[in-house]
């Protein structure tokens, strides 16, 4: 995209990582008249193809709209007002909107959000470099911050007032916080998710989260012609080792109801296995460096919170930077990490709870199964319990 030679040597904010967090931050700063440069290691095509989750909370939809990228989302995104919890051969609807004063979720794939943001940044003439490798970060302190990187075969340095580390779990930004200051919390779950994209119309008008003795299964959707489904597997499962017919038999068994429900089958056009982990880095800021999104925290995917949490960090960071530049205030920047971590741990609690509620634990299957069924019966018979689930599911990241 942009040639290294045409990138400036200074920006108010240097953004490491051009995934949804980095792009959204750059877009929000641009709207407030604050300059930024986004440095992304991957190619544009690689980013725009990356299949991730697709559930947007209302607060995320609002933020994307405020950032000027809400138009296609509003046109193509599907608003859902409920989800199904399925166990013991029965489905139970959780009426999300009814329980939360009318709030819902929007199904719109993360890579579509990324496409919209890239197009908006380029249309606005923003500095956005793909295939740029960051080699060193200077998080500053009293002096200016800096980012050393290579792009198009040339080494360069960007000096900036602030650095936003938006380069994901495997990124380099977090490493710039000295180990003596940094504390990392990691929990790895003893299972993974086998995900498929299917060329077929939706099997269900709403998402289905299923608990079964053979393991968790999830029915989601992408469009009128493309479905997304997942089932619990070993974290080291080889996705290519499965025949299509075996995938369908597994999904059918886990999703079966007494009334004979079956998924709509079709050609499996993509498959992947992801491992499940919870991760939090404390603090999320050091000197002039601020982490946002997966660079600072990973949640297991069951509550679909990852992108929503990243967007919430970005909203908090953009507000703090605007207060700094426009009002000369530093209090919002100073309290950034504390405020984001409070939300991140709430999302961690919810995602971890929903994960253990629905997955078979291979290390203690019988005891866990009884606890899961007790919890599920409570959720599907108590309005208070269902409301707690609904509030967290549709609107956790707003706070
Ligand atoms: C999807 C992913 C999730 O993690 C989830 O909880 C719901 C839906 C999805 O990819 O559509």
Tab-separated table of C-alpha atoms and ligand atoms in Angstrom:
chain	number	residue	atom	x	y	z
A	1	UNK	CA	0.000	0.000	0.000
A	2	UNK	CA	1.651	3.206	1.142
A	3	UNK	CA	5.378	3.288	0.341
A	4	UNK	CA	7.771	3.620	3.290
A	5	UNK	CA	9.272	6.748	1.774
A	6	UNK	CA	5.892	8.478	1.842
A	7	UNK	CA	5.289	7.692	5.513
A	8	UNK	CA	6.062	10.629	7.802
A	9	UNK	CA	8.886	10.478	10.349
A	10	UNK	CA	6.575	11.775	13.074
A	11	UNK	CA	2.943	11.281	14.054
A	12	UNK	CA	1.042	12.137	17.190
A	13	UNK	CA	0.142	8.457	17.632
A	14	UNK	CA	2.085	5.488	16.219
A	15	UNK	CA	-0.173	2.456	15.938
A	16	UNK	CA	1.423	-0.984	15.895
A	17	UNK	CA	-1.009	-3.381	14.237
A	18	UNK	CA	-3.669	-2.808	11.604
A	19	UNK	CA	-6.306	-5.280	12.739
A	20	UNK	CA	-9.695	-4.034	13.875
A	21	UNK	CA	-8.298	-2.323	17.017
A	22	UNK	CA	-5.516	-0.377	15.289
A	23	UNK	CA	-7.646	0.614	12.312
A	24	UNK	CA	-10.587	1.724	14.444
A	25	UNK	CA	-8.311	3.791	16.691
A	26	UNK	CA	-6.739	5.478	13.677
A	27	UNK	CA	-10.181	6.227	12.268
A	28	UNK	CA	-11.506	7.711	15.546
A	29	UNK	CA	-8.346	9.826	16.001
A	30	UNK	CA	-8.618	11.094	12.432
A	31	UNK	CA	-12.172	12.283	13.122
A	32	UNK	CA	-10.785	14.271	16.081
A	33	UNK	CA	-7.958	15.800	14.020
A	34	UNK	CA	-5.200	13.673	15.604
A	35	UNK	CA	-2.566	12.231	13.232
A	36	UNK	CA	-1.539	8.579	13.300
A	37	UNK	CA	0.469	6.036	11.322
A	38	UNK	CA	-0.629	2.389	11.289
A	39	UNK	CA	2.085	-0.258	10.814
A	40	UNK	CA	0.739	-3.731	9.994
A	41	UNK	CA	2.882	-6.853	9.540
A	42	UNK	CA	0.482	-8.722	7.264
A	43	UNK	CA	-0.645	-7.958	3.716
A	44	UNK	CA	-3.966	-6.266	3.047
A	45	UNK	CA	-5.317	-9.416	1.377
A	46	UNK	CA	-4.196	-11.554	4.319
A	47	UNK	CA	-5.965	-9.289	6.804
A	48	UNK	CA	-9.159	-9.084	4.790
A	49	UNK	CA	-9.354	-12.889	4.572
A	50	UNK	CA	-8.802	-13.628	8.258
A	51	UNK	CA	-11.888	-15.488	9.492
A	52	UNK	CA	-12.803	-14.611	13.067
A	53	UNK	CA	-16.010	-14.226	15.056
A	54	UNK	CA	-18.960	-12.216	13.916
A	55	UNK	CA	-21.040	-11.096	16.890
A	56	UNK	CA	-21.146	-7.353	17.590
A	57	UNK	CA	-22.606	-5.935	20.771
A	58	UNK	CA	-24.773	-2.834	20.477
A	59	UNK	CA	-21.952	-0.649	21.857
A	60	UNK	CA	-19.567	-1.926	19.152
A	61	UNK	CA	-22.117	-1.293	16.404
A	62	UNK	CA	-22.619	2.233	17.785
A	63	UNK	CA	-18.864	2.890	17.869
A	64	UNK	CA	-18.342	1.664	14.293
A	65	UNK	CA	-21.200	3.898	13.182
A	66	UNK	CA	-19.675	6.857	15.019
A	67	UNK	CA	-16.371	6.076	13.256
A	68	UNK	CA	-18.115	6.403	9.890
A	69	UNK	CA	-18.095	2.708	8.950
A	70	UNK	CA	-21.642	1.793	9.904
A	71	UNK	CA	-23.247	1.946	6.493
A	72	UNK	CA	-22.590	-1.560	5.096
A	73	UNK	CA	-22.860	-2.992	8.601
A	74	UNK	CA	-26.383	-1.574	8.891
A	75	UNK	CA	-27.304	-2.867	5.431
A	76	UNK	CA	-25.786	-6.360	5.583
A	77	UNK	CA	-25.563	-7.133	9.293
A	78	UNK	CA	-28.346	-9.264	10.776
A	79	UNK	CA	-29.768	-8.136	14.112
A	80	UNK	CA	-30.610	-11.014	16.466
A	81	UNK	CA	-32.926	-10.680	19.451
A	82	UNK	CA	-32.347	-14.044	21.088
A	83	UNK	CA	-30.150	-17.150	21.320
A	84	UNK	CA	-30.942	-20.783	21.981
A	85	UNK	CA	-29.426	-22.860	24.742
A	86	UNK	CA	-29.684	-26.538	23.887
A	87	UNK	CA	-29.123	-29.448	26.279
A	88	UNK	CA	-30.679	-32.825	27.051
A	89	UNK	CA	-32.337	-32.860	23.627
A	90	UNK	CA	-34.331	-29.660	24.219
A	91	UNK	CA	-33.878	-26.080	23.049
A	92	UNK	CA	-34.564	-23.113	25.313
A	93	UNK	CA	-34.725	-19.591	23.922
A	94	UNK	CA	-33.078	-16.748	25.839
A	95	UNK	CA	-34.977	-13.649	24.659
A	96	UNK	CA	-32.032	-11.239	24.789
A	97	UNK	CA	-33.902	-8.109	23.721
A	98	UNK	CA	-36.867	-8.714	25.969
A	99	UNK	CA	-34.567	-9.143	28.967
A	100	UNK	CA	-32.349	-6.122	28.248
A	101	UNK	CA	-34.738	-3.341	27.341
A	102	UNK	CA	-34.577	-3.941	23.607
A	103	UNK	CA	-30.859	-4.518	23.028
A	104	UNK	CA	-29.653	-7.125	20.556
A	105	UNK	CA	-26.530	-8.328	18.773
A	106	UNK	CA	-25.536	-7.867	15.139
A	107	UNK	CA	-24.041	-10.707	13.106
A	108	UNK	CA	-21.370	-9.168	10.874
A	109	UNK	CA	-18.031	-10.895	10.321
A	110	UNK	CA	-14.869	-9.366	11.733
A	111	UNK	CA	-13.084	-9.417	8.370
A	112	UNK	CA	-15.931	-7.356	6.908
A	113	UNK	CA	-15.368	-4.789	9.678
A	114	UNK	CA	-11.664	-4.808	8.742
A	115	UNK	CA	-12.463	-4.316	5.029
A	116	UNK	CA	-14.699	-1.342	5.843
A	117	UNK	CA	-12.088	0.231	8.112
A	118	UNK	CA	-9.244	-0.192	5.598
A	119	UNK	CA	-11.364	1.364	2.849
A	120	UNK	CA	-12.269	4.280	5.125
A	121	UNK	CA	-8.652	4.906	6.180
A	122	UNK	CA	-7.454	4.874	2.578
A	123	UNK	CA	-10.311	7.108	1.411
A	124	UNK	CA	-9.345	9.628	4.105
A	125	UNK	CA	-5.686	9.558	2.996
A	126	UNK	CA	-4.570	7.950	6.260
A	127	UNK	CA	-1.069	6.552	6.697
A	128	UNK	CA	-1.425	2.792	6.632
A	129	UNK	CA	1.523	0.518	5.806
A	130	UNK	CA	1.026	-3.203	5.191
A	131	UNK	CA	3.863	-5.727	5.412
A	132	UNK	CA	5.709	-3.406	7.789
A	133	UNK	CA	7.728	-5.252	10.440
A	134	UNK	CA	8.223	-3.509	13.764
A	135	UNK	CA	11.670	-4.354	15.123
A	136	UNK	CA	11.844	-2.154	18.217
A	137	UNK	CA	9.605	0.020	20.389
A	138	UNK	CA	10.784	2.826	22.626
A	139	UNK	CA	7.855	3.413	24.994
A	140	UNK	CA	9.366	6.711	26.118
A	141	UNK	CA	8.747	8.252	29.483
A	142	UNK	CA	9.688	11.875	29.736
A	143	UNK	CA	11.065	11.884	26.192
A	144	UNK	CA	9.325	11.050	22.926
A	145	UNK	CA	8.367	7.542	22.002
A	146	UNK	CA	9.605	5.784	18.885
A	147	UNK	CA	8.940	2.794	16.663
A	148	UNK	CA	11.673	1.223	14.534
A	149	UNK	CA	10.410	-0.810	11.590
A	150	UNK	CA	11.229	-2.086	8.137
A	151	UNK	CA	8.972	-1.600	5.164
A	152	UNK	CA	9.596	-2.261	1.468
A	153	UNK	CA	13.153	-3.357	2.278
A	154	UNK	CA	14.064	-0.141	4.126
A	155	UNK	CA	14.574	0.497	7.827
A	156	UNK	CA	12.855	3.565	9.280
A	157	UNK	CA	11.938	5.159	12.597
A	158	UNK	CA	8.673	6.826	13.520
A	159	UNK	CA	8.820	9.259	16.401
A	160	UNK	CA	5.505	9.823	18.134
A	161	UNK	CA	3.911	11.279	21.239
A	162	UNK	CA	2.193	7.986	22.031
A	163	UNK	CA	2.297	4.365	20.849
A	164	UNK	CA	-0.803	2.197	20.643
A	165	UNK	CA	0.066	-1.502	20.798
A	166	UNK	CA	-2.696	-3.187	18.795
A	167	UNK	CA	-0.681	-6.079	17.362
A	168	UNK	CA	-2.469	-9.009	18.919
A	169	UNK	CA	-1.473	-11.820	21.258
A	170	UNK	CA	1.640	-12.772	19.260
A	171	UNK	CA	2.704	-9.148	18.701
A	172	UNK	CA	5.818	-7.355	19.912
A	173	UNK	CA	4.248	-4.311	21.609
A	174	UNK	CA	3.534	-5.994	24.948
A	175	UNK	CA	7.209	-7.027	25.230
A	176	UNK	CA	8.186	-3.354	25.482
A	177	UNK	CA	6.746	-3.326	29.021
A	178	UNK	CA	9.703	-4.444	31.173
A	179	UNK	CA	9.253	-7.931	32.692
A	180	UNK	CA	9.722	-6.494	36.184
A	181	UNK	CA	6.616	-4.332	35.660
A	182	UNK	CA	4.527	-6.738	33.599
A	183	UNK	CA	2.353	-9.458	35.087
A	184	UNK	CA	0.709	-11.985	32.785
A	185	UNK	CA	-2.178	-14.296	33.631
A	186	UNK	CA	-2.680	-17.313	31.390
A	187	UNK	CA	-5.184	-20.149	31.557
A	188	UNK	CA	-5.287	-22.763	28.799
A	189	UNK	CA	-8.443	-24.844	28.408
A	190	UNK	CA	-8.047	-28.555	27.694
A	191	UNK	CA	-9.991	-28.278	24.419
A	192	UNK	CA	-10.207	-26.394	21.137
A	193	UNK	CA	-12.837	-25.405	18.571
A	194	UNK	CA	-13.188	-27.010	15.166
A	195	UNK	CA	-14.755	-24.310	12.966
A	196	UNK	CA	-16.327	-24.735	9.535
A	197	UNK	CA	-17.749	-22.390	6.924
A	198	UNK	CA	-20.556	-24.001	4.976
A	199	UNK	CA	-22.107	-23.037	1.661
A	200	UNK	CA	-25.741	-23.393	2.780
A	201	UNK	CA	-28.582	-21.273	4.120
A	202	UNK	CA	-28.866	-20.863	7.923
A	203	UNK	CA	-29.921	-23.918	9.920
A	204	UNK	CA	-31.540	-21.683	12.494
A	205	UNK	CA	-32.734	-18.073	12.634
A	206	UNK	CA	-30.801	-17.576	15.902
A	207	UNK	CA	-27.484	-18.832	17.289
A	208	UNK	CA	-27.581	-22.197	19.051
A	209	UNK	CA	-25.199	-22.934	21.932
A	210	UNK	CA	-25.382	-26.659	22.678
A	211	UNK	CA	-24.108	-28.679	25.606
A	212	UNK	CA	-23.750	-32.410	24.957
A	213	UNK	CA	-21.848	-35.265	26.594
A	214	UNK	CA	-19.754	-35.544	23.389
A	215	UNK	CA	-18.848	-31.853	23.733
A	216	UNK	CA	-19.988	-28.341	22.909
A	217	UNK	CA	-21.437	-27.301	19.520
A	218	UNK	CA	-22.373	-23.876	18.141
A	219	UNK	CA	-24.525	-22.989	15.156
A	220	UNK	CA	-23.901	-19.495	13.834
A	221	UNK	CA	-24.363	-17.849	10.490
A	222	UNK	CA	-22.678	-15.355	8.195
A	223	UNK	CA	-25.246	-14.607	5.493
A	224	UNK	CA	-28.278	-16.036	3.692
A	225	UNK	CA	-25.926	-18.446	1.896
A	226	UNK	CA	-23.040	-19.015	4.321
A	227	UNK	CA	-23.109	-20.713	7.710
A	228	UNK	CA	-20.522	-20.838	10.481
A	229	UNK	CA	-20.499	-23.793	12.859
A	230	UNK	CA	-18.144	-24.977	15.570
A	231	UNK	CA	-17.690	-28.044	17.742
A	232	UNK	CA	-15.427	-28.776	20.667
A	233	UNK	CA	-12.344	-30.824	19.783
A	234	UNK	CA	-8.869	-31.515	21.096
A	235	UNK	CA	-6.713	-28.360	21.009
A	236	UNK	CA	-4.259	-30.249	18.780
A	237	UNK	CA	-6.878	-31.724	16.416
A	238	UNK	CA	-5.829	-31.872	12.752
A	239	UNK	CA	-8.642	-30.152	10.848
A	240	UNK	CA	-7.607	-31.813	7.582
A	241	UNK	CA	-7.846	-35.272	9.149
A	242	UNK	CA	-11.658	-35.172	9.213
A	243	UNK	CA	-13.921	-36.320	6.373
A	244	UNK	CA	-16.883	-34.023	5.721
A	245	UNK	CA	-19.350	-36.799	6.544
A	246	UNK	CA	-17.749	-37.324	9.966
A	247	UNK	CA	-17.996	-33.612	10.735
A	248	UNK	CA	-21.725	-33.656	9.949
A	249	UNK	CA	-22.330	-36.810	12.041
A	250	UNK	CA	-20.575	-35.158	14.995
A	251	UNK	CA	-22.609	-31.957	14.679
A	252	UNK	CA	-25.852	-33.904	14.249
A	253	UNK	CA	-25.276	-35.923	17.404
A	254	UNK	CA	-24.394	-32.944	19.553
A	255	UNK	CA	-27.245	-30.795	18.250
A	256	UNK	CA	-29.964	-33.456	18.114
A	257	UNK	CA	-33.300	-32.613	19.743
A	258	UNK	CA	-36.215	-34.853	20.644
A	259	UNK	CA	-38.203	-33.099	17.912
A	260	UNK	CA	-35.695	-34.258	15.268
A	261	UNK	CA	-33.779	-31.032	14.507
A	262	UNK	CA	-30.970	-31.384	11.972
A	263	UNK	CA	-28.428	-28.869	10.643
A	264	UNK	CA	-28.736	-27.818	6.995
A	265	UNK	CA	-25.766	-29.486	5.299
A	266	UNK	CA	-23.738	-28.139	2.401
A	267	UNK	CA	-20.186	-28.041	1.032
A	268	UNK	CA	-17.625	-27.233	3.730
A	269	UNK	CA	-15.600	-24.424	2.147
A	270	UNK	CA	-13.221	-23.673	5.009
A	271	UNK	CA	-12.129	-25.347	8.240
A	272	UNK	CA	-9.842	-24.433	11.123
A	273	UNK	CA	-8.976	-25.451	14.676
A	274	UNK	CA	-8.291	-22.913	17.403
A	275	UNK	CA	-7.158	-23.549	20.962
A	276	UNK	CA	-8.960	-21.830	23.820
A	277	UNK	CA	-7.152	-19.629	26.299
A	278	UNK	CA	-7.698	-16.820	28.765
A	279	UNK	CA	-4.917	-14.258	28.966
A	280	UNK	CA	-4.528	-10.852	30.607
A	281	UNK	CA	-1.476	-8.579	30.706
A	282	UNK	CA	-1.238	-6.095	33.574
A	283	UNK	CA	-0.739	-3.183	33.321
A	284	UNK	CA	-2.012	-2.231	29.879
A	285	UNK	CA	0.135	0.909	29.734
A	286	UNK	CA	3.762	1.825	30.346
A	287	UNK	CA	5.282	5.242	29.712
A	288	UNK	CA	3.769	6.407	26.433
A	289	UNK	CA	2.742	2.917	25.328
A	290	UNK	CA	-0.901	1.802	25.554
A	291	UNK	CA	-2.025	-1.736	24.713
A	292	UNK	CA	-5.452	-2.418	23.194
A	293	UNK	CA	-7.296	-5.586	22.195
A	294	UNK	CA	-5.651	-9.013	21.914
A	295	UNK	CA	-2.204	-7.522	22.640
A	296	UNK	CA	-3.439	-7.160	26.216
A	297	UNK	CA	-6.075	-9.862	26.662
A	298	UNK	CA	-7.515	-12.992	25.071
A	299	UNK	CA	-10.849	-14.517	26.033
A	300	UNK	CA	-12.088	-17.962	25.027
A	301	UNK	CA	-14.481	-17.458	22.091
A	302	UNK	CA	-17.663	-18.805	23.671
A	303	UNK	CA	-19.154	-15.413	24.554
A	304	UNK	CA	-17.877	-13.781	21.320
A	305	UNK	CA	-16.297	-11.011	23.377
A	306	UNK	CA	-12.846	-10.625	21.747
A	307	UNK	CA	-13.677	-8.010	19.113
A	308	UNK	CA	-16.121	-6.208	21.402
A	309	UNK	CA	-13.504	-5.904	24.119
A	310	UNK	CA	-10.941	-4.622	21.621
A	311	UNK	CA	-13.394	-1.990	20.376
A	312	UNK	CA	-14.114	-0.933	23.965
A	313	UNK	CA	-10.364	-0.490	24.695
A	314	UNK	CA	-10.082	1.621	21.566
A	315	UNK	CA	-13.053	3.779	22.554
A	316	UNK	CA	-11.460	4.365	25.980
A	317	UNK	CA	-8.039	5.139	24.456
A	318	UNK	CA	-9.414	7.459	21.777
A	319	UNK	CA	-11.367	9.421	24.420
A	320	UNK	CA	-8.252	9.711	26.598
A	321	UNK	CA	-6.095	10.914	23.693
A	322	UNK	CA	-8.724	13.437	22.608
A	323	UNK	CA	-8.909	14.766	26.196
A	324	UNK	CA	-5.105	15.071	26.196
A	325	UNK	CA	-4.827	16.921	22.881
A	326	UNK	CA	-7.977	19.047	23.031
A	327	UNK	CA	-8.306	19.784	26.742
A	328	UNK	CA	-4.770	19.292	28.060
A	329	UNK	CA	-6.023	16.625	30.476
A	330	UNK	CA	-3.906	13.624	31.408
A	331	UNK	CA	-6.255	11.967	33.912
A	332	UNK	CA	-7.976	9.760	31.335
A	333	UNK	CA	-4.638	8.574	29.940
A	334	UNK	CA	-3.331	7.921	33.461
A	335	UNK	CA	-6.348	5.796	34.389
A	336	UNK	CA	-6.547	3.927	31.028
A	337	UNK	CA	-5.107	0.619	32.180
A	338	UNK	CA	-7.137	0.426	35.378
A	339	UNK	CA	-10.414	1.103	33.611
A	340	UNK	CA	-9.747	-1.324	30.753
A	341	UNK	CA	-8.555	-4.092	33.052
A	342	UNK	CA	-11.729	-3.919	35.106
A	343	UNK	CA	-13.753	-4.528	31.931
A	344	UNK	CA	-11.321	-7.151	30.636
A	345	UNK	CA	-11.624	-9.200	33.813
A	346	UNK	CA	-15.418	-8.978	33.710
A	347	UNK	CA	-15.322	-10.275	30.151
A	348	UNK	CA	-12.862	-12.940	31.252
A	349	UNK	CA	-15.208	-14.044	34.036
A	350	UNK	CA	-18.199	-14.205	31.693
A	351	UNK	CA	-16.367	-15.941	28.831
A	352	UNK	CA	-14.760	-18.466	31.141
A	353	UNK	CA	-18.093	-19.198	32.849
A	354	UNK	CA	-19.959	-19.675	29.561
A	355	UNK	CA	-17.125	-21.868	28.285
A	356	UNK	CA	-17.077	-24.206	31.279
A	357	UNK	CA	-20.890	-24.253	31.340
A	358	UNK	CA	-21.028	-25.785	27.855
A	359	UNK	CA	-17.823	-27.771	27.235
A	360	UNK	CA	-17.093	-31.306	28.340
A	361	UNK	CA	-14.111	-31.273	30.677
A	362	UNK	CA	-12.010	-34.334	29.752
A	363	UNK	CA	-10.346	-34.331	33.175
A	364	UNK	CA	-13.539	-34.533	35.296
A	365	UNK	CA	-16.483	-35.210	32.976
A	366	UNK	CA	-19.039	-36.577	35.447
A	367	UNK	CA	-18.807	-33.988	38.212
A	368	UNK	CA	-18.674	-31.088	35.747
A	369	UNK	CA	-21.630	-32.483	33.800
A	370	UNK	CA	-23.885	-32.403	36.882
A	371	UNK	CA	-22.860	-28.825	37.701
A	372	UNK	CA	-23.480	-27.776	34.089
A	373	UNK	CA	-26.963	-29.242	34.050
A	374	UNK	CA	-27.806	-27.569	37.376
A	375	UNK	CA	-26.654	-24.219	35.979
A	376	UNK	CA	-28.469	-24.699	32.666
A	377	UNK	CA	-31.720	-25.606	34.420
A	378	UNK	CA	-31.398	-22.462	36.523
A	379	UNK	CA	-30.691	-20.310	33.454
A	380	UNK	CA	-33.667	-21.643	31.556
A	381	UNK	CA	-36.156	-21.461	34.436
A	382	UNK	CA	-35.211	-18.244	36.251
A	383	UNK	CA	-35.779	-14.868	34.652
A	384	UNK	CA	-33.143	-13.339	36.927
A	385	UNK	CA	-30.507	-15.869	35.829
A	386	UNK	CA	-31.435	-15.492	32.152
A	387	UNK	CA	-31.298	-11.704	32.493
A	388	UNK	CA	-27.766	-11.857	33.901
A	389	UNK	CA	-26.705	-13.953	30.899
A	390	UNK	CA	-28.502	-11.657	28.451
A	391	UNK	CA	-26.973	-8.473	29.891
A	392	UNK	CA	-23.479	-9.887	29.668
A	393	UNK	CA	-24.076	-11.318	26.208
A	394	UNK	CA	-25.422	-8.147	24.561
A	395	UNK	CA	-23.780	-5.327	26.469
A	396	UNK	CA	-20.744	-6.305	28.525
A	397	UNK	CA	-18.141	-4.189	26.765
A	398	UNK	CA	-20.038	-0.907	27.029
A	399	UNK	CA	-19.028	-0.402	30.672
B	1	LIG	C1	-19.453	-16.873	16.437
B	1	LIG	C2	-18.338	-17.028	17.212
B	1	LIG	C3	-18.462	-17.125	18.572
B	1	LIG	O1	-17.376	-17.271	19.336
B	1	LIG	C4	-19.714	-17.062	19.167
B	1	LIG	O2	-19.815	-17.163	20.506
B	1	LIG	C5	-20.829	-16.901	18.388
B	1	LIG	C6	-20.699	-16.805	17.006
B	1	LIG	C7	-19.309	-16.774	14.971
B	1	LIG	O3	-18.194	-16.922	14.467
B	1	LIG	O4	-20.292	-16.541	14.287
